mmCIF file of C-alpha atoms in Angstrom:
data_model
loop_
_atom_site.group_PDB
_atom_site.id
_atom_site.type_symbol
_atom_site.label_atom_id
_atom_site.label_comp_id
_atom_site.label_asym_id
_atom_site.label_seq_id
_atom_site.Cartn_x
_atom_site.Cartn_y
_atom_site.Cartn_z
ATOM 1 C CA ASP A 7 19.036 -1.157 -5.946
ATOM 2 C CA ALA A 8 18.390 -2.162 -1.920
ATOM 3 C CA GLY A 9 14.483 -1.568 -2.048
ATOM 4 C CA VAL A 10 13.169 0.825 0.347
ATOM 5 C CA ILE A 11 14.893 -0.386 3.864
ATOM 6 C CA GLN A 12 13.352 0.222 6.426
ATOM 7 C CA SER A 13 14.516 -1.177 10.480
ATOM 8 C CA PRO A 14 13.882 -2.657 12.891
ATOM 9 C CA ARG A 15 12.252 -5.637 11.387
ATOM 10 C CA HIS A 16 10.581 -5.894 14.711
ATOM 11 C CA GLU A 17 10.315 -4.042 17.871
ATOM 12 C CA VAL A 18 8.485 -5.509 21.301
ATOM 13 C CA THR A 19 8.009 -1.828 24.388
ATOM 14 C CA GLU A 20 6.190 -1.160 26.958
ATOM 15 C CA MET A 21 3.126 1.402 26.626
ATOM 16 C CA GLY A 22 4.468 5.080 28.009
ATOM 17 C CA GLN A 23 8.701 5.034 25.518
ATOM 18 C CA GLU A 24 9.256 6.442 22.531
ATOM 19 C CA VAL A 25 9.742 4.645 19.719
ATOM 20 C CA THR A 26 11.517 5.713 16.821
ATOM 21 C CA LEU A 27 10.807 3.880 13.374
ATOM 22 C CA ARG A 28 13.559 4.310 10.799
ATOM 23 C CA CYS A 29 13.699 4.881 6.502
ATOM 24 C CA LYS A 30 15.771 4.474 4.027
ATOM 25 C CA PRO A 31 13.652 4.953 0.303
ATOM 26 C CA ILE A 32 14.845 3.722 -2.797
ATOM 27 C CA SER A 33 18.313 6.105 -4.129
ATOM 28 C CA GLY A 34 17.242 9.020 -6.658
ATOM 29 C CA HIS A 35 13.068 8.924 -5.371
ATOM 30 C CA ASN A 36 11.465 12.241 -4.639
ATOM 31 C CA SER A 37 8.431 10.606 -1.882
ATOM 32 C CA LEU A 38 7.834 8.722 1.181
ATOM 33 C CA PHE A 39 5.835 7.889 3.084
ATOM 34 C CA TRP A 40 4.129 6.559 5.781
ATOM 35 C CA TYR A 41 1.885 3.664 5.501
ATOM 36 C CA ARG A 42 -0.154 1.910 9.408
ATOM 37 C CA GLN A 43 -1.650 -1.163 8.682
ATOM 38 C CA THR A 44 -4.290 -3.408 11.614
ATOM 39 C CA MET A 45 -6.301 -5.931 11.315
ATOM 40 C CA MET A 46 -9.197 -3.610 11.929
ATOM 41 C CA ARG A 47 -8.325 0.049 9.863
ATOM 42 C CA GLY A 48 -6.630 -2.391 7.351
ATOM 43 C CA LEU A 49 -3.747 0.184 5.181
ATOM 44 C CA GLU A 50 -3.983 3.383 6.010
ATOM 45 C CA LEU A 51 -1.748 6.109 4.451
ATOM 46 C CA LEU A 52 0.139 8.653 7.308
ATOM 47 C CA ILE A 53 2.345 10.949 5.695
ATOM 48 C CA TYR A 54 3.656 12.160 2.883
ATOM 49 C CA PHE A 55 7.022 14.031 1.688
ATOM 50 C CA ASN A 56 8.626 15.244 -1.582
ATOM 51 C CA ASN A 57 11.955 16.347 -1.924
ATOM 52 C CA ASN A 58 11.849 15.929 1.591
ATOM 53 C CA VAL A 59 8.745 18.263 2.489
ATOM 54 C CA PRO A 60 5.855 17.165 4.440
ATOM 55 C CA ILE A 61 2.868 17.580 2.103
ATOM 56 C CA ASP A 62 -0.029 15.607 3.283
ATOM 57 C CA ASP A 63 -0.609 14.649 7.610
ATOM 58 C CA SER A 64 -3.934 14.911 8.104
ATOM 59 C CA GLY A 65 -4.074 11.038 8.445
ATOM 60 C CA MET A 66 -0.952 11.274 11.410
ATOM 61 C CA PRO A 67 -3.657 9.909 13.946
ATOM 62 C CA GLU A 68 -2.413 12.080 16.720
ATOM 63 C CA ASP A 69 0.520 14.136 18.699
ATOM 64 C CA ARG A 70 2.137 11.569 19.695
ATOM 65 C CA PHE A 71 3.322 10.788 16.079
ATOM 66 C CA SER A 72 5.650 12.865 14.316
ATOM 67 C CA ALA A 73 8.212 12.014 11.499
ATOM 68 C CA LYS A 74 11.054 13.674 9.805
ATOM 69 C CA MET A 75 13.011 13.255 6.712
ATOM 70 C CA PRO A 76 16.068 15.294 7.645
ATOM 71 C CA ASN A 77 17.010 13.876 4.152
ATOM 72 C CA ALA A 78 16.668 12.758 0.987
ATOM 73 C CA SER A 79 17.546 9.294 1.297
ATOM 74 C CA PHE A 80 16.806 9.595 5.637
ATOM 75 C CA SER A 81 13.028 9.648 7.557
ATOM 76 C CA THR A 82 11.469 8.268 10.839
ATOM 77 C CA LEU A 83 8.594 8.388 12.606
ATOM 78 C CA LYS A 84 8.306 8.935 15.754
ATOM 79 C CA ILE A 85 5.664 8.020 18.442
ATOM 80 C CA GLN A 86 5.839 9.131 22.450
ATOM 81 C CA PRO A 87 4.673 7.732 24.343
ATOM 82 C CA SER A 88 3.658 4.838 23.135
ATOM 83 C CA GLU A 89 -0.036 3.367 23.384
ATOM 84 C CA PRO A 90 -0.651 -0.158 22.772
ATOM 85 C CA ARG A 91 -3.736 0.590 19.902
ATOM 86 C CA ASP A 92 -0.167 1.539 18.113
ATOM 87 C CA SER A 93 0.530 -1.942 17.635
ATOM 88 C CA ALA A 94 0.304 -2.423 13.876
ATOM 89 C CA VAL A 95 2.799 -2.961 11.139
ATOM 90 C CA TYR A 96 4.189 0.277 9.700
ATOM 91 C CA PHE A 97 5.188 0.595 6.537
ATOM 92 C CA CYS A 98 7.319 3.102 4.060
ATOM 93 C CA ALA A 99 7.456 3.730 1.022
ATOM 94 C CA SER A 100 9.339 5.651 -1.838
ATOM 95 C CA SER A 101 8.271 7.004 -5.581
ATOM 96 C CA LEU A 102 10.063 8.117 -8.473
ATOM 97 C CA LYS A 103 8.342 11.634 -8.693
ATOM 98 C CA GLY A 104 5.680 13.546 -6.688
ATOM 99 C CA GLY A 105 3.089 10.433 -5.599
ATOM 100 C CA GLY A 106 -0.754 10.833 -7.703
ATOM 101 C CA ALA A 107 -1.293 7.131 -9.098
ATOM 102 C CA THR A 108 1.127 6.753 -11.976
ATOM 103 C CA ASP A 109 3.871 7.302 -10.238
ATOM 104 C CA THR A 110 4.427 3.860 -8.652
ATOM 105 C CA GLN A 111 4.472 3.175 -4.992
ATOM 106 C CA TYR A 112 7.391 0.983 -4.263
ATOM 107 C CA PHE A 113 7.368 -0.546 -0.016
ATOM 108 C CA GLY A 114 9.725 -2.033 2.615
ATOM 109 C CA PRO A 115 9.541 -5.239 4.736
ATOM 110 C CA GLY A 116 7.517 -3.333 7.229
ATOM 111 C CA THR A 117 8.055 -2.839 10.696
ATOM 112 C CA ARG A 118 6.276 -4.964 13.245
ATOM 113 C CA LEU A 119 5.411 -3.120 16.043
ATOM 114 C CA THR A 120 4.245 -4.234 19.383
ATOM 115 C CA VAL A 121 3.265 -2.075 22.418
ATOM 116 C CA LEU A 122 2.907 -3.851 25.457
ATOM 117 C CA LEU B 30 -11.712 9.786 -4.108
ATOM 118 C CA ALA B 31 -13.192 7.554 -6.056
ATOM 119 C CA LYS B 32 -14.660 4.619 -3.532
ATOM 120 C CA THR B 33 -14.257 0.807 -4.421
ATOM 121 C CA THR B 34 -15.343 -2.265 -3.731
ATOM 122 C CA GLN B 35 -14.130 -5.323 -4.080
ATOM 123 C CA PRO B 36 -15.255 -9.037 -2.803
ATOM 124 C CA ILE B 37 -13.556 -9.554 0.731
ATOM 125 C CA SER B 38 -11.733 -13.257 -0.429
ATOM 126 C CA MET B 39 -11.631 -15.732 -3.424
ATOM 127 C CA ASP B 40 -10.697 -19.269 -3.159
ATOM 128 C CA SER B 41 -8.809 -21.114 -5.653
ATOM 129 C CA TYR B 42 -7.421 -24.061 -7.115
ATOM 130 C CA GLU B 43 -3.493 -24.095 -8.671
ATOM 131 C CA GLY B 44 -3.517 -23.739 -12.355
ATOM 132 C CA GLN B 45 -6.877 -21.832 -12.537
ATOM 133 C CA GLU B 46 -7.336 -18.700 -13.839
ATOM 134 C CA VAL B 47 -8.738 -15.879 -11.432
ATOM 135 C CA ASN B 48 -10.798 -13.174 -11.957
ATOM 136 C CA ILE B 49 -11.314 -10.380 -9.352
ATOM 137 C CA THR B 50 -13.432 -7.760 -10.345
ATOM 138 C CA CYS B 51 -13.594 -4.213 -8.421
ATOM 139 C CA SER B 52 -16.734 -1.762 -8.817
ATOM 140 C CA HIS B 53 -16.121 2.011 -9.151
ATOM 141 C CA ASN B 54 -18.796 3.437 -9.894
ATOM 142 C CA ASN B 55 -17.431 7.005 -9.723
ATOM 143 C CA ILE B 56 -14.923 6.730 -11.049
ATOM 144 C CA ALA B 57 -13.797 10.394 -12.797
ATOM 145 C CA THR B 58 -12.897 11.400 -16.050
ATOM 146 C CA ASN B 59 -8.242 12.263 -14.461
ATOM 147 C CA ASP B 60 -9.020 9.062 -12.431
ATOM 148 C CA TYR B 61 -6.073 5.545 -13.378
ATOM 149 C CA ILE B 62 -7.082 1.945 -11.560
ATOM 150 C CA THR B 63 -4.107 0.806 -10.117
ATOM 151 C CA TRP B 64 -3.675 -2.931 -8.745
ATOM 152 C CA TYR B 65 -0.992 -3.835 -6.171
ATOM 153 C CA GLN B 66 -0.322 -7.394 -4.188
ATOM 154 C CA GLN B 67 0.330 -8.153 -0.812
ATOM 155 C CA PHE B 68 2.224 -11.208 0.608
ATOM 156 C CA PRO B 69 2.370 -12.068 3.973
ATOM 157 C CA SER B 70 4.012 -9.826 6.465
ATOM 158 C CA GLN B 71 4.682 -8.619 2.902
ATOM 159 C CA GLY B 72 4.438 -4.800 1.638
ATOM 160 C CA PRO B 73 2.430 -4.276 -0.751
ATOM 161 C CA ARG B 74 3.776 -4.352 -4.816
ATOM 162 C CA PHE B 75 2.618 -2.720 -7.928
ATOM 163 C CA ILE B 76 0.262 -5.546 -10.378
ATOM 164 C CA ILE B 77 -0.408 -3.395 -13.312
ATOM 165 C CA GLN B 78 -2.213 -0.682 -13.730
ATOM 166 C CA GLY B 79 -4.440 1.325 -16.905
ATOM 167 C CA TYR B 80 -6.622 3.644 -17.420
ATOM 168 C CA LYS B 81 -9.764 1.678 -20.326
ATOM 169 C CA THR B 82 -9.683 -0.972 -22.100
ATOM 170 C CA LYS B 83 -7.655 -3.845 -21.996
ATOM 171 C CA VAL B 84 -3.345 -4.204 -20.223
ATOM 172 C CA THR B 85 -0.968 -6.834 -19.625
ATOM 173 C CA ASN B 86 2.035 -7.541 -17.988
ATOM 174 C CA GLU B 87 4.178 -10.383 -17.728
ATOM 175 C CA VAL B 88 2.241 -10.794 -14.292
ATOM 176 C CA ALA B 89 -1.593 -10.256 -14.774
ATOM 177 C CA SER B 90 -4.316 -8.629 -17.672
ATOM 178 C CA LEU B 91 -7.245 -5.798 -16.790
ATOM 179 C CA PHE B 92 -10.035 -5.035 -17.926
ATOM 180 C CA ILE B 93 -11.268 -2.263 -18.720
ATOM 181 C CA PRO B 94 -15.198 -1.856 -19.887
ATOM 182 C CA ALA B 95 -16.037 1.252 -21.776
ATOM 183 C CA ASP B 96 -18.131 3.199 -18.995
ATOM 184 C CA ARG B 97 -15.460 1.951 -16.723
ATOM 185 C CA LYS B 98 -17.208 1.540 -13.196
ATOM 186 C CA SER B 99 -16.178 -1.679 -13.165
ATOM 187 C CA SER B 100 -12.493 -3.233 -14.378
ATOM 188 C CA THR B 101 -10.934 -7.241 -13.932
ATOM 189 C CA LEU B 102 -7.393 -8.186 -12.595
ATOM 190 C CA SER B 103 -6.904 -11.543 -14.089
ATOM 191 C CA LEU B 104 -4.179 -13.787 -13.089
ATOM 192 C CA PRO B 105 -3.520 -17.248 -15.417
ATOM 193 C CA ARG B 106 -3.334 -20.704 -14.306
ATOM 194 C CA VAL B 107 -2.240 -19.460 -10.280
ATOM 195 C CA SER B 108 0.480 -21.262 -8.056
ATOM 196 C CA LEU B 109 0.090 -20.880 -4.094
ATOM 197 C CA SER B 110 2.419 -18.062 -3.735
ATOM 198 C CA ASP B 111 -0.372 -16.192 -5.885
ATOM 199 C CA THR B 112 -1.980 -16.942 -2.157
ATOM 200 C CA ALA B 113 -1.991 -12.917 -1.196
ATOM 201 C CA VAL B 114 -4.451 -9.805 -1.219
ATOM 202 C CA TYR B 115 -5.056 -7.742 -3.853
ATOM 203 C CA TYR B 116 -6.724 -4.383 -3.764
ATOM 204 C CA CYS B 117 -7.806 -2.217 -5.941
ATOM 205 C CA LEU B 118 -7.153 1.550 -6.076
ATOM 206 C CA VAL B 119 -8.531 4.289 -8.248
ATOM 207 C CA GLY B 120 -6.418 7.363 -8.307
ATOM 208 C CA GLU B 121 -6.045 10.726 -10.714
ATOM 209 C CA GLY B 122 -2.033 10.427 -11.931
ATOM 210 C CA ASN B 123 -1.730 14.482 -10.688
ATOM 211 C CA ALA B 124 1.724 14.539 -8.165
ATOM 212 C CA GLY B 125 -0.501 15.194 -4.758
ATOM 213 C CA ASN B 126 -3.292 13.116 -5.200
ATOM 214 C CA MET B 127 -2.943 10.348 -2.706
ATOM 215 C CA LEU B 128 -3.878 6.542 -3.600
ATOM 216 C CA THR B 129 -6.508 4.618 -0.978
ATOM 217 C CA PHE B 130 -5.943 1.649 -0.173
ATOM 218 C CA GLY B 131 -8.986 -0.152 0.888
ATOM 219 C CA GLY B 132 -9.607 -4.137 1.731
ATOM 220 C CA GLY B 133 -8.418 -5.873 -0.416
ATOM 221 C CA THR B 134 -9.114 -9.101 -2.205
ATOM 222 C CA ARG B 135 -7.582 -12.286 0.252
ATOM 223 C CA LEU B 136 -6.853 -15.085 -2.327
ATOM 224 C CA MET B 137 -6.344 -18.240 -0.925
ATOM 225 C CA VAL B 138 -4.621 -20.411 -4.071
ATOM 226 C CA LYS B 139 -5.045 -23.900 -3.075
ATOM 227 C CA PRO B 140 -3.064 -26.918 -4.060
#
């Protein structure tokens, strides 16, 4: 298996622009997670899907952020409009079952976002 | 969620055994202890998980005392490629219970 695939790997944009990050989970996995990592705040969970349904989006920082999972093999995280403080590495992860400590998460390589 | 405390950073030399201890004083009965490893410019990856006593796999060992209020990740004979951030996570095994990544321990292995 190719693992979790994320695109783009790097994104540089200007403040106010719309940014869309993409993720393809491991085939057969039922849960998908979006995380954001910064030096200041570490690794934060933004949103978690199970069977394509958003279960917990309490980590989404504000209305500028939205995430969708139209099918089992694709998810997007959109930021509109983007701001410099959104600069971070965004990770997507997937797991086989419904989450929880015993459900190993497999992370993608991340998308490094820079908002100028 | 059980709060975890681990050293911010550690240094070691190639060939040494490294032990990273994590404190989780308010661990609950249903909680598992999980360690993830993150190399620079990569996403975290699962290393090992345990509930009590000792667990060993091809990468590491995990020691958990009887009271489960702490755990120790042991890396035998580290190499330069073991330089990474190591996260200790504590959480329930049930679906829907999310894991929280803390600051982790930044391990630097020197030649």
